[in-house]
Amino acid sequence: MAKGALIHRDFSGRTPLHLAARHDYQEAAQILLAHYKHLRDTFDRDGNTALHLAAANNASKAVKYLLDAKAVLSMNQLQQTALDIAIQHKHSQTANAMIQHDRWREILQRPSVLYRRPILGLIEHLPETMMGALDRCVVKAPCDTMSKDFYIHFDFRLLEPPNLLSNAIDETAALQSADVHEPLLALNAMVQHGRCELLQHPVCSSLLNKKWASYGIYSHGIQVVIYAIYLSLLTYLVCGGVRTALVPTLKMQTIDNIKTHYDPEFDSGNLPHLNRSAGICTQDWQSYQKVSGFYPVANLMVLMFALFNMVKESAQFASQRKKYLKEYVNYLEWILYICTAVFVLGFYDEEEQFFGWSTRWQFGAWAIFLAWFTFMLYLQRFGLMGIYVVMFLGILKTLLRAMLVFSFLIVAFALAFHVLLPIMLYPNDPQFYRTPDLRIDLSGLRTPHLNMIPSILRISTMGLGDLDMVSNYIYPSTDGQLPFPNTTYIFLWMVIIAISILLMNLMIGLAVGDIEKVQASATLRRIAMQVELHTNLERRLPGWILSRVNDIQEDRFYPNRCTGNFRRVG
């Protein structure tokens, strides 16, 4: 070359610099550019520069040298940048060389037709490289780490660029990147691909904390306060209604049932007690009828809240469609508001034309349970408390899946005991009837296994340790009251081994063994809910509010100061 050697292209339009970069010959590329600087940004027939070929072949040394030589960051005919090619082929060494270069911000701010933004491709295919890019957004103060002036500087422009369209190199790229300003695009990509380690990076955590402090805590806090008011009013209605309506109604219903079905000739000694009980119930009813004047107001407020939320849920379903149906919380909320409405409307249906008191109070039980359970779900977005809530739901999901399988075993034992022990019997033993003070009471022969549902419930409680062996099995066996004692004892031992020991320990093992996995997924789930909350809010907030929320591109954190850790620097 010093003697005037000619530089020609091959059939593909590639120069010697293309070939040197392709094979990672850094020294050869350096010599070529020293004599022929115009080769640096030449294109082949496919629009590839030497930087494109170096990225395609994972030639990290050549990539670093070309970037040092100010190689242009262009797109080939396939609308791919050099970083796009490295991401597509998952060449981590080349991508890391670009991220660690001084031109890293220029590289990452280029629009990408393939990935919309380069960091979205890194999040999907090269999360370790993305972690390195986030590390470059953190700068620590050059002073003693124990000093009060020590700070950590966070740069959010990588996650939320102020204006990417101004950097678009042509109209096609600008059109492809027109949707880049979707709220929290990078964080949503991390959630979509399950990049928990990226979401927990200090830059991402600081960005979420900044948005939470700017508007998230106020928006979500208002929702929690409104729901807490509804919950308080519903609790007041239920507890007050039990005292003023349900208990007196049950007492009066008891008296009516006794008067209707009780035969005085069968046991005339209970008549005075019956009349006295009726008088007591009547007196209690009169005293409980005093209802607070706030009760109708609270009733109306709860009804309006339930109806308003039904309309809101309908609007959400109309906008979200299939996504709405995938969230189990939406089903719980519909059941909650329907049960609340039925319970509250019963206050106005005094003649019980639409539903009776029994139906109303069963709906009330579901309403108050789901109301408090849903309130617990509202706490998922609040720090450490939220992690515990998400962990509880995760373990509950695991246990329910396991119980769905082992429920067949419980039904099997319940059916067996339903056959073996529907009722006790009085033995064919004359010695038994010579017992002093023996009282023949046929009602004492009943067992929990007489009907199928109580039998299943009994087997389930036996698994929790509620065996009560002496009174339920030992004494009846010694008295000869078990219809099939030998077979009953065999199945009883099988229940102790299979349900009380094996199944319960297996369930505990599943719960405990799944704790670490559940805790990791709980952290991801909690952060994902925060990202979803901020995304939905930024889509709905007016532009003038967003301009104030998103005008801060940097923050400084002072870890050695008690107050005022964050201050605006941009």
XYZ file of C-alpha atoms in Angstrom:
570
model
C 0.000 0.000 0.000
C 2.925 2.321 0.663
C 4.016 1.731 -2.936
C 0.578 2.528 -4.356
C -1.269 -0.799 -4.313
C -4.815 -0.429 -5.662
C -7.887 -1.052 -3.479
C -10.662 -2.790 -5.400
C -14.049 -4.190 -4.422
C -15.041 -7.820 -4.856
C -18.228 -9.028 -6.565
C -20.299 -8.230 -3.444
C -18.973 -4.679 -3.368
C -16.817 -5.298 -0.317
C -13.466 -3.621 0.228
C -10.438 -5.074 2.045
C -11.637 -3.201 5.143
C -14.901 -5.172 5.030
C -12.960 -8.434 4.984
C -10.532 -7.349 7.706
C -13.405 -6.312 9.985
C -15.304 -9.519 9.218
C -12.380 -11.656 10.440
C -11.570 -9.365 13.406
C -8.193 -8.329 11.973
C -7.812 -5.127 13.940
C -4.218 -4.356 12.879
C -5.029 -4.888 9.205
C -8.028 -2.585 9.504
C -5.858 0.003 11.228
C -3.281 -0.112 8.406
C -5.984 0.141 5.735
C -7.602 3.191 7.333
C -4.213 4.809 7.829
C -3.740 4.868 4.040
C -7.329 4.910 2.761
C -9.616 6.797 5.157
C -12.473 6.804 2.653
C -12.912 3.034 3.213
C -14.282 3.601 6.727
C -17.915 4.219 5.731
C -18.123 2.517 2.332
C -21.098 0.242 1.634
C -21.276 -3.115 -0.101
C -24.156 -4.184 -2.362
C -26.344 -4.894 0.699
C -25.659 -1.528 2.298
C -23.371 -3.019 4.949
C -20.396 -1.085 6.248
C -17.352 -2.708 7.807
C -19.025 -2.141 11.187
C -22.037 -4.208 10.084
C -19.855 -7.156 9.043
C -17.820 -6.984 12.245
C -21.021 -7.096 14.310
C -22.415 -9.981 12.249
C -19.286 -12.074 12.895
C -18.847 -11.172 16.587
C -15.562 -9.367 15.844
C -15.484 -7.314 19.033
C -11.936 -5.946 18.546
C -12.745 -4.672 15.063
C -15.987 -3.148 16.358
C -14.131 -1.256 19.076
C -11.522 0.027 16.612
C -14.110 1.171 14.063
C -16.039 2.996 16.761
C -12.796 4.680 17.838
C -12.297 5.672 14.203
C -15.683 7.467 14.225
C -17.377 4.966 11.904
C -20.854 6.096 10.903
C -23.824 4.383 12.570
C -25.930 3.641 9.520
C -28.578 1.155 8.439
C -28.163 -1.421 5.697
C -30.769 -2.229 3.069
C -32.585 -4.445 5.596
C -32.940 -1.408 7.883
C -30.544 -2.916 10.436
C -27.905 -1.134 12.459
C -24.739 -2.854 13.644
C -26.249 -3.255 17.119
C -29.421 -4.749 15.621
C -27.300 -7.395 13.907
C -25.372 -8.173 17.096
C -28.621 -8.533 19.043
C -30.236 -10.660 16.344
C -27.309 -13.099 16.377
C -26.977 -12.843 20.198
C -23.344 -11.803 19.932
C -22.842 -10.671 23.508
C -19.134 -9.795 23.083
C -19.852 -7.393 20.242
C -22.844 -5.883 22.038
C -20.782 -5.441 25.206
C -18.019 -3.751 23.205
C -20.557 -1.237 21.910
C -22.090 -0.652 25.338
C -18.695 -0.134 26.994
C -17.541 2.291 24.287
C -17.630 6.051 24.799
C -20.207 6.298 21.993
C -22.620 3.959 23.822
C -25.301 6.594 24.303
C -25.210 7.526 20.611
C -25.521 3.840 19.685
C -28.458 3.164 21.991
C -30.315 6.321 20.984
C -30.447 5.333 17.318
C -33.938 4.199 16.277
C -34.379 0.540 15.414
C -36.826 -0.703 12.821
C -36.426 -4.278 14.063
C -36.821 -3.678 17.808
C -38.338 -0.154 17.852
C -35.575 0.750 20.301
C -32.230 -1.036 20.697
C -32.686 -1.521 24.443
C -35.864 -3.511 23.783
C -33.792 -5.979 21.790
C -31.208 -6.112 24.563
C -33.916 -6.775 27.148
C -35.327 -9.630 25.084
C -32.145 -11.326 23.852
C -29.152 -9.985 25.824
C -30.256 -9.081 29.371
C -26.660 -9.222 30.671
C -25.646 -6.556 28.168
C -28.660 -4.480 29.171
C -27.523 -4.781 32.769
C -24.183 -3.292 31.721
C -25.976 -0.441 29.950
C -27.952 0.318 33.112
C -24.730 0.272 35.132
C -23.426 3.065 32.917
C -26.423 5.163 33.983
C -25.214 5.170 37.600
C -22.470 7.587 38.670
C -21.181 7.859 42.238
C -19.743 11.022 43.715
C -15.907 11.118 43.825
C -15.719 11.514 47.583
C -15.741 9.470 50.756
C -18.668 7.045 50.757
C -19.365 7.899 54.417
C -19.579 11.627 53.761
C -22.927 13.402 53.885
C -22.131 14.873 50.470
C -21.742 11.435 48.920
C -24.444 10.848 46.319
C -25.471 8.359 43.649
C -26.504 9.922 40.351
C -29.186 8.118 38.294
C -29.706 8.902 34.603
C -33.131 7.869 33.270
C -32.665 8.983 29.652
C -31.805 5.460 28.564
C -35.162 4.139 29.800
C -37.193 7.212 28.821
C -35.460 9.237 26.087
C -36.754 12.815 25.868
C -37.171 12.836 22.085
C -36.093 9.864 20.043
C -37.739 11.061 16.830
C -35.299 13.933 16.481
C -32.495 11.377 16.121
C -34.179 9.355 13.384
C -31.887 9.098 10.403
C -34.588 8.822 7.757
C -38.349 8.936 7.340
C -38.749 5.163 7.479
C -37.023 4.907 10.832
C -39.038 7.854 12.109
C -42.283 6.172 11.150
C -41.198 2.916 12.743
C -40.240 4.688 15.958
C -43.400 6.798 16.158
C -44.825 4.514 18.829
C -41.705 4.618 20.977
C -43.282 7.115 23.371
C -45.623 4.527 24.798
C -45.390 4.926 28.587
C -42.682 2.888 30.310
C -41.904 0.916 27.172
C -38.615 -0.476 28.494
C -39.987 -1.472 31.907
C -42.992 -3.164 30.315
C -40.613 -5.157 28.107
C -38.734 -6.288 31.224
C -42.006 -7.430 32.766
C -43.071 -9.192 29.571
C -39.833 -11.191 29.355
C -39.556 -11.805 33.114
C -36.321 -9.841 33.603
C -36.573 -9.531 37.370
C -32.858 -8.740 37.755
C -33.241 -5.765 35.409
C -36.362 -4.499 37.161
C -34.499 -4.601 40.475
C -31.593 -2.570 39.102
C -31.128 0.702 41.045
C -31.902 2.786 37.943
C -35.246 1.047 37.342
C -36.102 1.068 41.044
C -35.250 4.760 41.301
C -37.382 5.579 38.258
C -40.371 3.714 39.688
C -39.886 5.371 43.077
C -39.753 8.778 41.420
C -42.979 8.163 39.529
C -44.619 6.711 42.636
C -43.681 9.792 44.656
C -44.745 12.145 41.839
C -48.247 10.867 41.159
C -48.622 7.141 41.861
C -49.032 7.387 45.617
C -51.712 10.056 45.251
C -53.703 8.200 42.622
C -53.528 4.805 44.296
C -53.884 6.369 47.743
C -57.155 8.031 46.746
C -58.469 4.688 45.483
C -57.475 2.970 48.718
C -59.095 5.690 50.845
C -62.347 5.527 48.870
C -62.389 1.749 49.105
C -61.604 1.924 52.833
C -64.639 4.184 53.317
C -66.800 1.689 51.430
C -65.350 -1.162 53.487
C -66.029 0.659 56.750
C -69.626 1.393 55.781
C -70.254 -2.183 54.641
C -68.757 -3.538 57.869
C -70.961 -1.149 59.839
C -74.045 -2.342 57.927
C -73.240 -6.026 58.389
C -72.315 -5.859 62.071
C -75.185 -3.530 62.888
C -77.596 -5.597 60.825
C -76.632 -8.797 62.618
C -77.448 -7.161 65.946
C -80.635 -5.333 64.917
C -82.109 -7.664 62.312
C -80.532 -11.082 61.856
C -80.360 -12.247 65.487
C -83.965 -11.205 66.290
C -85.162 -12.783 63.042
C -83.436 -16.061 63.871
C -84.963 -16.054 67.354
C -88.450 -15.374 66.041
C -87.976 -18.034 63.357
C -86.962 -20.496 66.074
C -90.109 -19.750 68.083
C -92.289 -20.094 64.975
C -90.709 -23.437 64.103
C -91.248 -24.744 67.638
C -94.867 -23.617 67.710
C -95.492 -25.159 64.297
C -93.830 -28.540 64.695
C -93.525 -29.172 68.439
C -96.003 -31.673 69.938
C -96.792 -30.646 73.534
C -98.197 -34.075 74.333
C -94.814 -35.664 73.616
C -93.040 -33.614 76.318
C -95.336 -31.252 78.172
C -92.570 -30.275 80.576
C -90.984 -27.990 77.967
C -94.072 -25.793 77.481
C -93.270 -23.306 80.248
C -89.730 -22.948 78.880
C -91.178 -22.394 75.402
C -93.490 -19.629 76.537
C -90.723 -17.992 78.544
C -88.352 -18.125 75.524
C -90.981 -16.514 73.311
C -91.310 -13.663 75.752
C -87.552 -13.157 75.946
C -87.246 -13.137 72.149
C -90.070 -10.644 71.850
C -88.403 -8.349 74.382
C -85.046 -8.644 72.611
C -86.670 -7.875 69.273
C -88.163 -4.697 70.655
C -84.809 -3.551 72.052
C -82.907 -4.380 68.856
C -85.321 -2.490 66.627
C -83.643 0.816 67.506
C -81.636 1.559 64.359
C -79.232 4.492 64.076
C -80.301 7.318 61.790
C -77.015 6.941 59.899
C -77.886 3.372 58.915
C -80.088 4.319 55.891
C -77.483 6.853 54.753
C -74.696 4.271 54.916
C -76.949 1.818 53.099
C -77.478 4.274 50.240
C -73.768 5.156 50.014
C -72.749 1.495 49.798
C -75.387 0.847 47.131
C -74.172 3.805 45.043
C -70.572 2.596 45.359
C -71.512 -0.907 44.185
C -73.534 0.374 41.204
C -70.808 2.838 40.198
C -68.163 0.109 40.238
C -70.381 -2.187 38.171
C -70.512 0.541 35.513
C -66.744 1.026 35.797
C -66.064 -2.707 35.416
C -68.354 -2.819 32.371
C -66.380 0.026 30.792
C -63.110 -1.789 31.504
C -64.443 -4.945 29.890
C -65.525 -2.984 26.815
C -62.014 -1.548 26.433
C -59.883 -4.557 27.426
C -61.972 -7.522 26.200
C -59.873 -10.717 26.440
C -57.296 -9.159 28.740
C -60.075 -8.321 31.198
C -61.230 -11.942 31.294
C -57.738 -13.207 32.157
C -57.601 -11.388 35.520
C -59.230 -13.339 38.358
C -59.525 -10.138 40.409
C -62.159 -8.871 37.993
C -64.358 -11.897 38.720
C -63.959 -11.350 42.465
C -64.946 -7.711 42.120
C -68.057 -8.567 40.103
C -69.134 -11.103 42.736
C -68.378 -8.557 45.473
C -70.456 -5.771 43.943
C -73.367 -8.050 43.057
C -73.468 -9.523 46.563
C -73.207 -6.045 48.057
C -76.068 -4.756 45.925
C -78.319 -7.706 46.795
C -77.526 -7.372 50.491
C -78.143 -3.623 50.577
C -81.302 -3.767 48.455
C -82.775 -6.122 51.039
C -82.963 -3.120 53.369
C -85.607 -1.618 51.081
C -87.428 -4.926 50.523
C -89.112 -5.145 53.908
C -91.918 -7.379 52.635
C -89.388 -9.784 51.054
C -91.018 -9.718 47.630
C -87.796 -10.365 45.697
C -85.690 -12.453 48.090
C -86.034 -13.572 51.675
C -83.935 -12.728 54.689
C -81.988 -15.980 54.364
C -80.852 -15.152 50.822
C -79.984 -11.598 51.762
C -77.747 -12.539 54.670
C -75.946 -15.259 52.735
C -75.117 -12.658 50.100
C -74.048 -10.383 52.933
C -71.607 -12.988 54.227
C -70.013 -13.279 50.787
C -69.946 -9.507 50.391
C -68.148 -8.787 53.664
C -65.638 -11.602 53.095
C -64.789 -10.532 49.539
C -64.659 -6.876 50.579
C -61.913 -7.500 53.127
C -60.131 -9.966 50.830
C -60.110 -7.402 48.011
C -58.801 -4.776 50.425
C -55.852 -7.082 51.078
C -55.236 -7.193 47.315
C -55.091 -3.387 47.266
C -52.025 -3.603 49.510
C -49.984 -5.522 46.919
C -48.390 -2.316 45.636
C -47.130 -1.146 49.029
C -43.509 -2.226 49.579
C -42.756 -5.138 51.888
C -46.417 -5.561 52.772
C -47.171 -6.104 49.098
C -44.554 -8.862 48.823
C -46.221 -10.755 51.678
C -49.615 -10.469 50.005
C -48.269 -11.712 46.668
C -46.434 -14.569 48.404
C -49.635 -15.570 50.186
C -51.514 -15.665 46.891
C -48.734 -17.664 45.235
C -48.640 -20.291 47.986
C -52.439 -20.411 48.017
C -52.390 -21.109 44.289
C -49.896 -23.952 44.789
C -51.933 -25.516 47.591
C -55.177 -25.274 45.640
C -53.589 -27.056 42.683
C -52.362 -29.821 44.985
C -55.699 -30.080 46.776
C -57.467 -30.409 43.445
C -55.534 -33.640 42.893
C -55.771 -35.013 46.431
C -59.460 -34.162 46.755
C -60.173 -37.527 45.116
C -58.439 -39.231 48.038
C -60.559 -37.291 50.524
C -63.753 -38.201 48.660
C -62.680 -41.854 48.630
C -62.305 -41.966 52.418
C -65.490 -39.951 52.925
C -67.495 -42.459 50.887
C -65.932 -45.383 52.725
C -66.869 -43.949 56.135
C -70.289 -43.019 54.788
C -70.832 -46.748 54.231
C -69.113 -48.043 57.367
C -70.345 -45.505 59.908
C -73.567 -43.746 58.849
C -74.910 -44.118 62.404
C -73.947 -45.939 65.580
C -76.022 -48.861 66.874
C -76.924 -50.144 70.289
C -75.043 -53.431 70.802
C -76.472 -56.914 71.050
C -75.006 -57.250 74.539
C -77.210 -57.627 77.662
C -74.400 -56.312 79.856
C -74.614 -52.960 78.077
C -78.240 -52.496 79.115
C -77.480 -53.211 82.775
C -75.355 -50.057 82.993
C -76.574 -47.792 85.839
C -78.323 -44.582 84.762
C -78.465 -45.790 81.147
C -80.489 -43.413 78.992
C -81.674 -44.523 75.596
C -81.269 -41.556 73.225
C -81.530 -42.317 69.515
C -80.187 -38.876 68.615
C -76.869 -39.886 70.199
C -76.345 -42.466 67.451
C -75.780 -39.822 64.776
C -72.328 -39.499 63.199
C -70.781 -36.903 60.859
C -70.747 -39.535 58.108
C -74.526 -39.836 57.806
C -74.530 -37.482 54.812
C -71.919 -37.086 52.091
C -71.005 -33.396 52.554
C -70.494 -33.631 56.356
C -68.481 -36.796 55.778
C -66.096 -34.954 53.415
C -65.793 -32.130 55.921
C -65.061 -34.601 58.723
C -62.300 -36.344 56.731
C -60.769 -32.943 55.922
C -60.679 -31.933 59.597
C -59.176 -35.308 60.480
C -56.293 -34.393 58.202
C -55.718 -31.301 60.338
C -55.490 -33.429 63.490
C -59.108 -33.282 64.675
C -59.411 -37.048 65.211
C -61.028 -37.135 68.691
C -60.239 -40.848 68.777
C -61.514 -41.588 72.270
C -65.081 -40.320 72.031
C -65.616 -41.072 68.338
C -63.980 -44.486 67.946
C -62.450 -45.984 71.136
C -65.482 -45.775 73.441
C -67.991 -46.769 70.708
C -65.756 -49.717 69.863
C -65.504 -50.950 73.455
C -69.267 -50.519 73.866
C -69.935 -52.433 70.644
C -71.615 -49.482 68.913
C -69.593 -49.627 65.678
C -71.510 -51.489 62.928
C -68.288 -52.783 61.274
C -65.520 -52.370 63.860
C -62.692 -54.284 62.148
C -63.075 -52.659 58.740
C -63.620 -49.275 60.377
C -60.314 -49.598 62.238
C -58.512 -50.505 59.003
C -59.826 -47.425 57.234
C -59.134 -45.315 60.298
C -55.471 -46.330 60.206
C -55.403 -45.594 56.482
C -56.797 -42.101 57.122
C -54.189 -41.418 59.802
C -51.341 -42.498 57.525
C -52.566 -41.144 54.185
C -54.352 -37.945 55.237
C -53.077 -36.869 58.648
C -49.409 -37.746 58.078
C -48.599 -38.171 54.395
C -50.895 -35.624 52.758
C -50.512 -32.886 55.356
C -46.715 -33.166 55.393
C -46.689 -33.175 51.610
C -48.770 -29.994 51.542
C -46.461 -28.337 54.060
C -43.454 -29.462 52.023
C -44.927 -28.002 48.857
C -45.576 -24.703 50.585
C -42.183 -24.468 52.296
C -40.203 -25.821 49.357
C -41.866 -23.351 47.028
C -41.132 -20.345 49.257
C -37.951 -19.244 47.463
C -39.522 -19.526 44.039
C -42.673 -17.806 45.241
C -40.654 -14.997 46.808
C -38.797 -14.365 43.547
C -41.994 -14.418 41.519
C -43.687 -12.257 44.166
C -41.040 -9.576 43.728
C -41.473 -9.679 39.958
C -45.255 -9.635 40.313
C -45.227 -6.663 42.682
C -42.924 -4.643 40.409
C -45.036 -5.662 37.409
C -48.134 -4.285 39.124
C -46.308 -1.022 39.802
C -45.282 -0.782 36.151
C -48.841 -1.526 35.040
C -50.201 1.100 37.447
C -47.869 3.836 36.156
C -48.438 2.808 32.530
C -52.219 3.053 32.827
C -51.992 6.364 34.677
C -49.667 7.934 32.111
C -52.012 6.873 29.327
C -54.922 8.613 31.039
C -53.266 11.668 32.565
C -53.499 14.954 30.613
C -50.425 16.112 28.752
C -49.777 19.112 30.997
C -49.564 16.833 34.029
C -47.297 14.363 32.227
C -44.987 17.181 31.179
C -44.441 17.961 34.859
C -44.100 14.325 35.850
C -41.649 13.347 33.116
C -39.525 16.485 32.964
C -36.966 15.019 35.371
C -34.431 12.908 33.498
C -31.943 12.567 36.356
C -31.970 12.167 40.122
C -29.451 12.143 42.919
C -29.718 9.991 46.000
C -27.885 10.933 49.179
C -27.678 7.709 51.229
C -26.019 9.348 54.248
C -28.711 11.968 54.781
C -31.772 11.302 56.920
C -34.170 13.507 54.954
C -34.336 14.984 51.529
C -32.517 12.081 49.891
C -33.829 12.968 46.444
C -33.539 16.283 44.714
C -34.176 17.363 41.167
C -31.081 17.921 39.032
C -32.531 17.993 35.521
